[in-house]
Amino acid sequence: QQDLASAYYQLQLLCGIDYSFSLAGTIDILPAFSIDNLSLDNSPEKKLSVANVMRSVQATKLEAARRLPDLRFGYFNQTLIGTQNINGQDQYFDGSKRFQGIQLGLAVPVFYFNNRRQLQSLKTQEEIARQQEANTTLTTGINFEKLRRSILNDKSTIDYYQQYALPTAERLKTQSVKAFTAGEIDFANLSLNRQQQLNVQEAFLLALLHYHQNIIQLEHLTGNY
């Protein structure tokens, strides 16, 4: 009874409620889904690692571009109306005269060596990000396979309990009650048989809990919420 009260209290904390409640009904198994159709394409961990690599690559490209000379080119085409002094002589220009010109400039980075060190640092960070992405891909792949195999094993265990163990335990309970009522067994044997049935039910619930936990972990790993 104390364990049950403690479990209810922990559930209250997880749900963020401060009132009493009770659980009723049966425990349903989470809907089965095809594990073979799942992939890690939508894995949040993989997406994050890929985004980190892309961000590092862009930062490296930006810093490399800053180290290049800045070539500037300008072109103008305009009309000057009025008197202009050309080589010491005043000349009048009307709207029919147009003047064209170009401007060309070259800017070289002043702090070249500082930028070089910064670029090398960014390249190192990019290599680290790529290695982390590779490690994430390997880790998620291993975890995916472990969860997949564990779910298949859990499902086989649950099927066994539902098809054989639970019905057998229920029959044992019914037969024990009849035998005790008829005086064929004593209370100690009745209690022993009842405990065996409870052990089977507890093992089934633990298998069901493990199965649900693995499914939730796999959904989180693959991004299938």
Coordinates of C-alpha atoms in Angstrom, one line a residue, residues 13 15 37 57 68 71 76 81 93 105 118 147 170 176 183 185 195 198 206 217:
L13 CA 4.9 15.3 -9.6
C15 CA 2.1 15.5 -14.3
N37 CA 10.3 1.4 -42.3
V57 CA 31.7 25.4 -43.2
L68 CA 40.9 38.0 -50.4
L71 CA 38.1 44.6 -56.2
F76 CA 29.1 56.7 -64.4
I81 CA 25.0 71.8 -68.4
F93 CA 28.1 72.6 -72.5
G105 CA 40.0 50.2 -57.0
Q118 CA 41.5 33.0 -37.4
L147 CA 16.4 -0.6 -29.7
E170 CA -5.6 -17.4 -14.4
S176 CA -6.8 -23.2 -6.6
G183 CA -11.0 -28.7 1.1
I185 CA -5.7 -27.8 -0.4
Q195 CA 1.7 -15.6 -5.4
L198 CA 0.9 -12.4 -9.2
L206 CA 7.5 -5.3 -16.5
Q217 CA 13.2 6.0 -27.0

